[in-house]
């Protein structure tokens, strides 16, 4: 039986693997750092911080799920199959939708205070 610490270690290994091997994860993490710097600069409220961080977490989490789906499908076989393509495309589409909504949330939260400073 796995302990919580063992499970947490496996999860940390998965996060580390994604960061090491996936360019998009590194991009989203970099974007998160920049967004957090902007949020600190304009002084977002705690609720605004929560919404912003939640959107960042959703994007990064979906990118990791997308990676897991791609790896699992590639493990099954590298031959082209319409269902494999559909699964990969749907997972990538979920990431894209989350990114688009995150951009809108970022503009709504960061846009007005940044605009007022200039």
mmCIF file of N, CA and C in Angstrom:
data_model
loop_
_atom_site.group_PDB
_atom_site.id
_atom_site.type_symbol
_atom_site.label_atom_id
_atom_site.label_comp_id
_atom_site.label_asym_id
_atom_site.label_seq_id
_atom_site.Cartn_x
_atom_site.Cartn_y
_atom_site.Cartn_z
ATOM 1 N N UNK A 1 0.838 -1.180 0.000
ATOM 2 C CA UNK A 1 0.000 0.000 0.000
ATOM 3 C C UNK A 1 0.885 1.246 0.000
ATOM 4 N N UNK A 2 0.576 2.163 -0.893
ATOM 5 C CA UNK A 2 1.345 3.390 -0.981
ATOM 6 C C UNK A 2 0.984 4.342 0.146
ATOM 7 N N UNK A 3 1.993 5.014 0.614
ATOM 8 C CA UNK A 3 1.733 6.057 1.596
ATOM 9 C C UNK A 3 1.521 7.367 0.863
ATOM 10 N N UNK A 4 1.034 8.346 1.587
ATOM 11 C CA UNK A 4 0.830 9.662 1.000
ATOM 12 C C UNK A 4 2.150 10.226 0.488
ATOM 13 N N UNK A 5 3.210 10.059 1.251
ATOM 14 C CA UNK A 5 4.512 10.588 0.845
ATOM 15 C C UNK A 5 5.024 9.926 -0.430
ATOM 16 N N UNK A 6 4.788 8.626 -0.577
ATOM 17 C CA UNK A 6 5.184 7.946 -1.813
ATOM 18 C C UNK A 6 4.399 8.511 -2.990
ATOM 19 N N UNK A 7 3.110 8.686 -2.804
ATOM 20 C CA UNK A 7 2.275 9.235 -3.870
ATOM 21 C C UNK A 7 2.706 10.656 -4.225
ATOM 22 N N UNK A 8 3.018 11.445 -3.210
ATOM 23 C CA UNK A 8 3.474 12.817 -3.449
ATOM 24 C C UNK A 8 4.801 12.811 -4.201
ATOM 25 N N UNK A 9 5.680 11.849 -3.872
ATOM 26 C CA UNK A 9 6.964 11.747 -4.576
ATOM 27 C C UNK A 9 6.747 11.413 -6.047
ATOM 28 N N UNK A 10 5.846 10.483 -6.332
ATOM 29 C CA UNK A 10 5.546 10.138 -7.719
ATOM 30 C C UNK A 10 4.973 11.338 -8.466
ATOM 31 N N UNK A 11 4.102 12.080 -7.807
ATOM 32 C CA UNK A 11 3.525 13.274 -8.432
ATOM 33 C C UNK A 11 4.617 14.307 -8.720
ATOM 34 N N UNK A 12 5.527 14.496 -7.763
ATOM 35 C CA UNK A 12 6.633 15.435 -7.960
ATOM 36 C C UNK A 12 7.527 14.983 -9.116
ATOM 37 N N UNK A 13 7.741 13.684 -9.239
ATOM 38 C CA UNK A 13 8.519 13.159 -10.362
ATOM 39 C C UNK A 13 7.823 13.461 -11.687
ATOM 40 N N UNK A 14 6.502 13.353 -11.694
ATOM 41 C CA UNK A 14 5.743 13.667 -12.905
ATOM 42 C C UNK A 14 5.842 15.141 -13.263
ATOM 43 N N UNK A 15 5.761 15.998 -12.269
ATOM 44 C CA UNK A 15 5.897 17.441 -12.518
ATOM 45 C C UNK A 15 7.300 17.737 -13.053
ATOM 46 N N UNK A 16 8.304 17.164 -12.407
ATOM 47 C CA UNK A 16 9.690 17.385 -12.848
ATOM 48 C C UNK A 16 9.900 16.884 -14.276
ATOM 49 N N UNK A 17 9.341 15.715 -14.591
ATOM 50 C CA UNK A 17 9.461 15.172 -15.950
ATOM 51 C C UNK A 17 8.826 16.124 -16.959
ATOM 52 N N UNK A 18 7.649 16.630 -16.642
ATOM 53 C CA UNK A 18 6.957 17.546 -17.554
ATOM 54 C C UNK A 18 7.775 18.815 -17.764
ATOM 55 N N UNK A 19 8.334 19.357 -16.692
ATOM 56 C CA UNK A 19 9.127 20.578 -16.818
ATOM 57 C C UNK A 19 10.386 20.316 -17.644
ATOM 58 N N UNK A 20 11.031 19.185 -17.411
ATOM 59 C CA UNK A 20 12.260 18.846 -18.136
ATOM 60 C C UNK A 20 12.020 18.607 -19.620
ATOM 61 N N UNK A 21 10.895 18.002 -19.954
ATOM 62 C CA UNK A 21 10.722 17.503 -21.323
ATOM 63 C C UNK A 21 9.725 18.281 -22.177
ATOM 64 N N UNK A 22 8.917 19.127 -21.575
ATOM 65 C CA UNK A 22 7.844 19.770 -22.337
ATOM 66 C C UNK A 22 8.046 21.277 -22.430
ATOM 67 N N UNK A 23 8.330 21.737 -23.629
ATOM 68 C CA UNK A 23 8.557 23.159 -23.879
ATOM 69 C C UNK A 23 7.341 24.001 -23.493
ATOM 70 N N UNK A 24 6.141 23.509 -23.772
ATOM 71 C CA UNK A 24 4.940 24.296 -23.469
ATOM 72 C C UNK A 24 4.743 24.480 -21.964
ATOM 73 N N UNK A 25 5.083 23.474 -21.183
ATOM 74 C CA UNK A 25 4.981 23.608 -19.722
ATOM 75 C C UNK A 25 5.925 24.715 -19.256
ATOM 76 N N UNK A 26 7.145 24.700 -19.765
ATOM 77 C CA UNK A 26 8.113 25.736 -19.380
ATOM 78 C C UNK A 26 7.614 27.111 -19.808
ATOM 79 N N UNK A 27 6.994 27.198 -20.974
ATOM 80 C CA UNK A 27 6.436 28.480 -21.427
ATOM 81 C C UNK A 27 5.340 28.948 -20.478
ATOM 82 N N UNK A 28 4.421 28.056 -20.120
ATOM 83 C CA UNK A 28 3.317 28.435 -19.233
ATOM 84 C C UNK A 28 3.828 28.822 -17.848
ATOM 85 N N UNK A 29 4.849 28.127 -17.361
ATOM 86 C CA UNK A 29 5.436 28.496 -16.065
ATOM 87 C C UNK A 29 6.086 29.873 -16.137
ATOM 88 N N UNK A 30 6.780 30.152 -17.229
ATOM 89 C CA UNK A 30 7.388 31.476 -17.408
ATOM 90 C C UNK A 30 6.318 32.560 -17.483
ATOM 91 N N UNK A 31 5.247 32.277 -18.216
ATOM 92 C CA UNK A 31 4.149 33.238 -18.305
ATOM 93 C C UNK A 31 3.521 33.465 -16.934
ATOM 94 N N UNK A 32 3.404 32.415 -16.140
ATOM 95 C CA UNK A 32 2.860 32.545 -14.786
ATOM 96 C C UNK A 32 3.726 33.463 -13.939
ATOM 97 N N UNK A 33 5.034 33.307 -14.033
ATOM 98 C CA UNK A 33 5.944 34.174 -13.271
ATOM 99 C C UNK A 33 5.759 35.635 -13.695
ATOM 100 N N UNK A 34 5.690 35.891 -15.007
ATOM 101 C CA UNK A 34 5.506 37.262 -15.490
ATOM 102 C C UNK A 34 4.166 37.845 -15.049
ATOM 103 N N UNK A 35 3.121 37.040 -15.128
ATOM 104 C CA UNK A 35 1.795 37.496 -14.710
ATOM 105 C C UNK A 35 1.790 37.810 -13.206
ATOM 106 N N UNK A 36 2.439 36.973 -12.419
ATOM 107 C CA UNK A 36 2.513 37.206 -10.967
ATOM 108 C C UNK A 36 3.315 38.467 -10.654
ATOM 109 N N UNK A 37 4.359 38.709 -11.420
ATOM 110 C CA UNK A 37 5.122 39.945 -11.220
ATOM 111 C C UNK A 37 4.261 41.168 -11.535
ATOM 112 N N UNK A 38 3.490 41.087 -12.610
ATOM 113 C CA UNK A 38 2.594 42.186 -12.969
ATOM 114 C C UNK A 38 1.511 42.359 -11.902
ATOM 115 N N UNK A 39 0.976 41.254 -11.402
ATOM 116 C CA UNK A 39 -0.068 41.321 -10.372
ATOM 117 C C UNK A 39 0.471 41.950 -9.093
ATOM 118 N N UNK A 40 1.709 41.618 -8.731
ATOM 119 C CA UNK A 40 2.313 42.215 -7.542
ATOM 120 C C UNK A 40 2.558 43.704 -7.764
ATOM 121 N N UNK A 41 2.963 44.059 -8.960
ATOM 122 C CA UNK A 41 3.247 45.459 -9.285
ATOM 123 C C UNK A 41 2.001 46.337 -9.170
ATOM 124 N N UNK A 42 0.857 45.813 -9.649
ATOM 125 C CA UNK A 42 -0.370 46.617 -9.605
ATOM 126 C C UNK A 42 -1.136 46.446 -8.303
ATOM 127 N N UNK A 43 -0.738 45.488 -7.480
ATOM 128 C CA UNK A 43 -1.381 45.308 -6.180
ATOM 129 C C UNK A 43 -2.783 44.734 -6.246
ATOM 130 N N UNK A 44 -2.903 43.570 -6.854
ATOM 131 C CA UNK A 44 -4.221 42.930 -6.925
ATOM 132 C C UNK A 44 -4.719 42.568 -5.529
ATOM 133 N N UNK A 45 -6.029 42.507 -5.405
ATOM 134 C CA UNK A 45 -6.650 42.089 -4.145
ATOM 135 C C UNK A 45 -6.464 40.583 -3.971
ATOM 136 N N UNK A 46 -6.658 40.080 -2.758
ATOM 137 C CA UNK A 46 -6.542 38.624 -2.554
ATOM 138 C C UNK A 46 -7.476 37.814 -3.456
ATOM 139 N N UNK A 47 -8.682 38.278 -3.649
ATOM 140 C CA UNK A 47 -9.611 37.549 -4.523
ATOM 141 C C UNK A 47 -9.119 37.564 -5.966
ATOM 142 N N UNK A 48 -8.610 38.697 -6.420
ATOM 143 C CA UNK A 48 -8.075 38.766 -7.779
ATOM 144 C C UNK A 48 -6.865 37.849 -7.939
ATOM 145 N N UNK A 49 -6.006 37.812 -6.923
ATOM 146 C CA UNK A 49 -4.877 36.886 -6.937
ATOM 147 C C UNK A 49 -5.375 35.439 -7.052
ATOM 148 N N UNK A 50 -6.399 35.108 -6.286
ATOM 149 C CA UNK A 50 -6.927 33.744 -6.294
ATOM 150 C C UNK A 50 -7.426 33.363 -7.688
ATOM 151 N N UNK A 51 -8.148 34.260 -8.319
ATOM 152 C CA UNK A 51 -8.669 33.985 -9.665
ATOM 153 C C UNK A 51 -7.519 33.837 -10.651
ATOM 154 N N UNK A 52 -6.549 34.731 -10.575
ATOM 155 C CA UNK A 52 -5.417 34.692 -11.487
ATOM 156 C C UNK A 52 -4.599 33.401 -11.310
ATOM 157 N N UNK A 53 -4.303 33.050 -10.073
ATOM 158 C CA UNK A 53 -3.530 31.831 -9.809
ATOM 159 C C UNK A 53 -4.312 30.578 -10.195
ATOM 160 N N UNK A 54 -5.619 30.612 -10.010
ATOM 161 C CA UNK A 54 -6.443 29.470 -10.402
ATOM 162 C C UNK A 54 -6.385 29.272 -11.921
ATOM 163 N N UNK A 55 -6.458 30.355 -12.655
ATOM 164 C CA UNK A 55 -6.384 30.240 -14.118
ATOM 165 C C UNK A 55 -5.018 29.699 -14.547
ATOM 166 N N UNK A 56 -3.956 30.176 -13.910
ATOM 167 C CA UNK A 56 -2.613 29.663 -14.227
ATOM 168 C C UNK A 56 -2.530 28.174 -13.915
ATOM 169 N N UNK A 57 -3.076 27.770 -12.788
ATOM 170 C CA UNK A 57 -3.048 26.356 -12.398
ATOM 171 C C UNK A 57 -3.854 25.506 -13.375
ATOM 172 N N UNK A 58 -4.983 26.010 -13.831
ATOM 173 C CA UNK A 58 -5.806 25.266 -14.789
ATOM 174 C C UNK A 58 -5.039 25.056 -16.093
ATOM 175 N N UNK A 59 -4.396 26.114 -16.590
ATOM 176 C CA UNK A 59 -3.653 26.001 -17.845
ATOM 177 C C UNK A 59 -2.512 24.993 -17.704
ATOM 178 N N UNK A 60 -1.713 25.124 -16.642
ATOM 179 C CA UNK A 60 -0.569 24.228 -16.457
ATOM 180 C C UNK A 60 -1.043 22.795 -16.236
ATOM 181 N N UNK A 61 -2.105 22.622 -15.458
ATOM 182 C CA UNK A 61 -2.631 21.272 -15.212
ATOM 183 C C UNK A 61 -3.151 20.636 -16.497
ATOM 184 N N UNK A 62 -3.868 21.395 -17.302
ATOM 185 C CA UNK A 62 -4.370 20.843 -18.560
ATOM 186 C C UNK A 62 -3.226 20.527 -19.517
ATOM 187 N N UNK A 63 -2.185 21.344 -19.498
ATOM 188 C CA UNK A 63 -1.018 21.053 -20.339
ATOM 189 C C UNK A 63 -0.377 19.742 -19.904
ATOM 190 N N UNK A 64 -0.334 19.483 -18.604
ATOM 191 C CA UNK A 64 0.224 18.223 -18.110
ATOM 192 C C UNK A 64 -0.677 17.045 -18.479
ATOM 193 N N UNK A 65 -1.981 17.218 -18.403
ATOM 194 C CA UNK A 65 -2.910 16.159 -18.821
ATOM 195 C C UNK A 65 -2.759 15.896 -20.311
ATOM 196 N N UNK A 66 -2.630 16.956 -21.090
ATOM 197 C CA UNK A 66 -2.399 16.808 -22.527
ATOM 198 C C UNK A 66 -1.130 15.991 -22.779
ATOM 199 N N UNK A 67 -0.074 16.295 -22.042
ATOM 200 C CA UNK A 67 1.179 15.547 -22.177
ATOM 201 C C UNK A 67 0.970 14.080 -21.821
ATOM 202 N N UNK A 68 0.257 13.828 -20.735
ATOM 203 C CA UNK A 68 0.009 12.443 -20.323
ATOM 204 C C UNK A 68 -0.771 11.688 -21.389
ATOM 205 N N UNK A 69 -1.765 12.317 -21.974
ATOM 206 C CA UNK A 69 -2.550 11.667 -23.033
ATOM 207 C C UNK A 69 -1.666 11.370 -24.237
ATOM 208 N N UNK A 70 -0.854 12.335 -24.642
ATOM 209 C CA UNK A 70 0.037 12.123 -25.779
ATOM 210 C C UNK A 70 1.023 10.986 -25.516
ATOM 211 N N UNK A 71 1.602 10.966 -24.319
ATOM 212 C CA UNK A 71 2.554 9.899 -23.987
ATOM 213 C C UNK A 71 1.878 8.529 -23.983
ATOM 214 N N UNK A 72 0.671 8.459 -23.427
ATOM 215 C CA UNK A 72 -0.043 7.177 -23.384
ATOM 216 C C UNK A 72 -0.387 6.698 -24.785
ATOM 217 N N UNK A 73 -0.823 7.593 -25.636
ATOM 218 C CA UNK A 73 -1.165 7.199 -27.006
ATOM 219 C C UNK A 73 0.081 6.779 -27.764
ATOM 220 N N UNK A 74 1.183 7.520 -27.579
ATOM 221 C CA UNK A 74 2.431 7.147 -28.254
ATOM 222 C C UNK A 74 2.955 5.804 -27.754
ATOM 223 N N UNK A 75 2.694 5.489 -26.492
ATOM 224 C CA UNK A 75 3.122 4.195 -25.927
ATOM 225 C C UNK A 75 2.371 3.039 -26.577
ATOM 226 N N UNK A 76 1.111 3.288 -26.892
ATOM 227 C CA UNK A 76 0.282 2.251 -27.517
ATOM 228 C C UNK A 76 0.801 1.935 -28.912
ATOM 229 N N UNK A 77 1.195 2.968 -29.627
ATOM 230 C CA UNK A 77 1.710 2.747 -30.974
ATOM 231 C C UNK A 77 1.876 4.058 -31.699
ATOM 232 N N UNK A 78 2.863 4.121 -32.567
ATOM 233 C CA UNK A 78 3.147 5.357 -33.286
ATOM 234 C C UNK A 78 2.456 5.434 -34.647
ATOM 235 N N UNK A 79 1.760 4.361 -35.030
ATOM 236 C CA UNK A 79 1.065 4.418 -36.315
ATOM 237 C C UNK A 79 -0.098 5.408 -36.221
ATOM 238 N N UNK A 80 -0.389 6.009 -37.341
ATOM 239 C CA UNK A 80 -1.474 6.999 -37.372
ATOM 240 C C UNK A 80 -2.828 6.292 -37.276
ATOM 241 N N UNK A 81 -3.674 6.873 -36.446
ATOM 242 C CA UNK A 81 -5.026 6.340 -36.301
ATOM 243 C C UNK A 81 -5.946 7.524 -36.029
ATOM 244 N N UNK A 82 -7.124 7.540 -36.644
ATOM 245 C CA UNK A 82 -8.025 8.684 -36.456
ATOM 246 C C UNK A 82 -8.420 8.918 -34.995
ATOM 247 N N UNK A 83 -8.595 7.855 -34.217
ATOM 248 C CA UNK A 83 -8.963 8.041 -32.817
ATOM 249 C C UNK A 83 -7.803 8.597 -31.993
ATOM 250 N N UNK A 84 -6.591 8.158 -32.307
ATOM 251 C CA UNK A 84 -5.423 8.702 -31.613
ATOM 252 C C UNK A 84 -5.285 10.181 -31.924
ATOM 253 N N UNK A 85 -5.457 10.551 -33.183
ATOM 254 C CA UNK A 85 -5.392 11.955 -33.577
ATOM 255 C C UNK A 85 -6.480 12.758 -32.875
ATOM 256 N N UNK A 86 -7.685 12.233 -32.848
ATOM 257 C CA UNK A 86 -8.791 12.940 -32.202
ATOM 258 C C UNK A 86 -8.515 13.149 -30.713
ATOM 259 N N UNK A 87 -8.017 12.120 -30.040
ATOM 260 C CA UNK A 87 -7.725 12.240 -28.609
ATOM 261 C C UNK A 87 -6.670 13.314 -28.358
ATOM 262 N N UNK A 88 -5.610 13.303 -29.158
ATOM 263 C CA UNK A 88 -4.561 14.309 -29.000
ATOM 264 C C UNK A 88 -5.086 15.707 -29.319
ATOM 265 N N UNK A 89 -5.889 15.818 -30.368
ATOM 266 C CA UNK A 89 -6.430 17.125 -30.754
ATOM 267 C C UNK A 89 -7.388 17.675 -29.708
ATOM 268 N N UNK A 90 -8.218 16.818 -29.148
ATOM 269 C CA UNK A 90 -9.165 17.258 -28.113
ATOM 270 C C UNK A 90 -8.406 17.733 -26.875
ATOM 271 N N UNK A 91 -7.379 16.993 -26.472
ATOM 272 C CA UNK A 91 -6.584 17.394 -25.312
ATOM 273 C C UNK A 91 -5.889 18.729 -25.568
ATOM 274 N N UNK A 92 -5.326 18.891 -26.756
ATOM 275 C CA UNK A 92 -4.683 20.161 -27.102
ATOM 276 C C UNK A 92 -5.712 21.287 -27.160
ATOM 277 N N UNK A 93 -6.902 20.981 -27.637
ATOM 278 C CA UNK A 93 -7.971 21.980 -27.676
ATOM 279 C C UNK A 93 -8.377 22.436 -26.287
ATOM 280 N N UNK A 94 -8.385 21.525 -25.331
ATOM 281 C CA UNK A 94 -8.708 21.894 -23.947
ATOM 282 C C UNK A 94 -7.680 22.884 -23.411
ATOM 283 N N UNK A 95 -6.409 22.646 -23.728
ATOM 284 C CA UNK A 95 -5.361 23.572 -23.296
ATOM 285 C C UNK A 95 -5.576 24.933 -23.956
ATOM 286 N N UNK A 96 -5.846 24.923 -25.246
ATOM 287 C CA UNK A 96 -6.042 26.180 -25.966
ATOM 288 C C UNK A 96 -7.199 26.988 -25.388
ATOM 289 N N UNK A 97 -8.312 26.325 -25.111
ATOM 290 C CA UNK A 97 -9.457 27.039 -24.517
ATOM 291 C C UNK A 97 -9.092 27.637 -23.157
ATOM 292 N N UNK A 98 -8.395 26.868 -22.340
ATOM 293 C CA UNK A 98 -7.985 27.371 -21.023
ATOM 294 C C UNK A 98 -7.060 28.576 -21.169
ATOM 295 N N UNK A 99 -6.136 28.511 -22.131
ATOM 296 C CA UNK A 99 -5.224 29.637 -22.353
ATOM 297 C C UNK A 99 -6.001 30.869 -22.783
ATOM 298 N N UNK A 100 -6.944 30.706 -23.701
ATOM 299 C CA UNK A 100 -7.725 31.857 -24.167
ATOM 300 C C UNK A 100 -8.517 32.484 -23.020
ATOM 301 N N UNK A 101 -9.157 31.658 -22.185
ATOM 302 C CA UNK A 101 -9.883 32.195 -21.042
ATOM 303 C C UNK A 101 -8.933 32.837 -20.037
ATOM 304 N N UNK A 102 -7.759 32.255 -19.852
ATOM 305 C CA UNK A 102 -6.772 32.835 -18.930
ATOM 306 C C UNK A 102 -6.310 34.200 -19.423
ATOM 307 N N UNK A 103 -6.141 34.332 -20.721
ATOM 308 C CA UNK A 103 -5.758 35.634 -21.286
ATOM 309 C C UNK A 103 -6.842 36.664 -21.022
ATOM 310 N N UNK A 104 -8.090 36.283 -21.239
ATOM 311 C CA UNK A 104 -9.201 37.216 -20.982
ATOM 312 C C UNK A 104 -9.229 37.617 -19.506
ATOM 313 N N UNK A 105 -9.096 36.646 -18.612
ATOM 314 C CA UNK A 105 -9.084 36.947 -17.172
ATOM 315 C C UNK A 105 -7.909 37.866 -16.839
ATOM 316 N N UNK A 106 -6.745 37.571 -17.407
ATOM 317 C CA UNK A 106 -5.578 38.417 -17.167
ATOM 318 C C UNK A 106 -5.798 39.840 -17.638
ATOM 319 N N UNK A 107 -6.387 39.996 -18.801
ATOM 320 C CA UNK A 107 -6.670 41.344 -19.315
ATOM 321 C C UNK A 107 -7.672 42.058 -18.421
ATOM 322 N N UNK A 108 -8.708 41.350 -18.002
ATOM 323 C CA UNK A 108 -9.719 41.975 -17.138
ATOM 324 C C UNK A 108 -9.140 42.401 -15.794
ATOM 325 N N UNK A 109 -8.255 41.570 -15.231
ATOM 326 C CA UNK A 109 -7.706 41.881 -13.909
ATOM 327 C C UNK A 109 -6.516 42.833 -13.959
ATOM 328 N N UNK A 110 -5.646 42.655 -14.937
ATOM 329 C CA UNK A 110 -4.421 43.446 -14.986
ATOM 330 C C UNK A 110 -4.512 44.659 -15.906
ATOM 331 N N UNK A 111 -5.387 44.585 -16.894
ATOM 332 C CA UNK A 111 -5.488 45.664 -17.873
ATOM 333 C C UNK A 111 -5.777 47.029 -17.269
ATOM 334 N N UNK A 112 -6.892 47.177 -16.548
ATOM 335 C CA UNK A 112 -7.223 48.509 -16.012
ATOM 336 C C UNK A 112 -6.155 49.108 -15.097
ATOM 337 N N UNK A 113 -5.605 48.365 -14.123
ATOM 338 C CA UNK A 113 -4.593 48.999 -13.286
ATOM 339 C C UNK A 113 -3.300 49.328 -14.029
ATOM 340 N N UNK A 114 -2.931 48.506 -14.992
ATOM 341 C CA UNK A 114 -1.737 48.816 -15.785
ATOM 342 C C UNK A 114 -1.992 50.035 -16.658
ATOM 343 N N UNK A 115 -3.174 50.077 -17.268
ATOM 344 C CA UNK A 115 -3.539 51.200 -18.117
ATOM 345 C C UNK A 115 -3.521 52.512 -17.321
ATOM 346 N N UNK A 116 -3.996 52.488 -16.083
ATOM 347 C CA UNK A 116 -4.020 53.694 -15.243
ATOM 348 C C UNK A 116 -2.622 54.187 -14.896
ATOM 349 N N UNK A 117 -1.661 53.302 -14.867
ATOM 350 C CA UNK A 117 -0.288 53.698 -14.532
ATOM 351 C C UNK A 117 0.420 54.374 -15.684
ATOM 352 N N UNK A 118 -0.130 54.266 -16.879
ATOM 353 C CA UNK A 118 0.530 54.888 -18.038
ATOM 354 C C UNK A 118 -0.285 55.996 -18.595
#
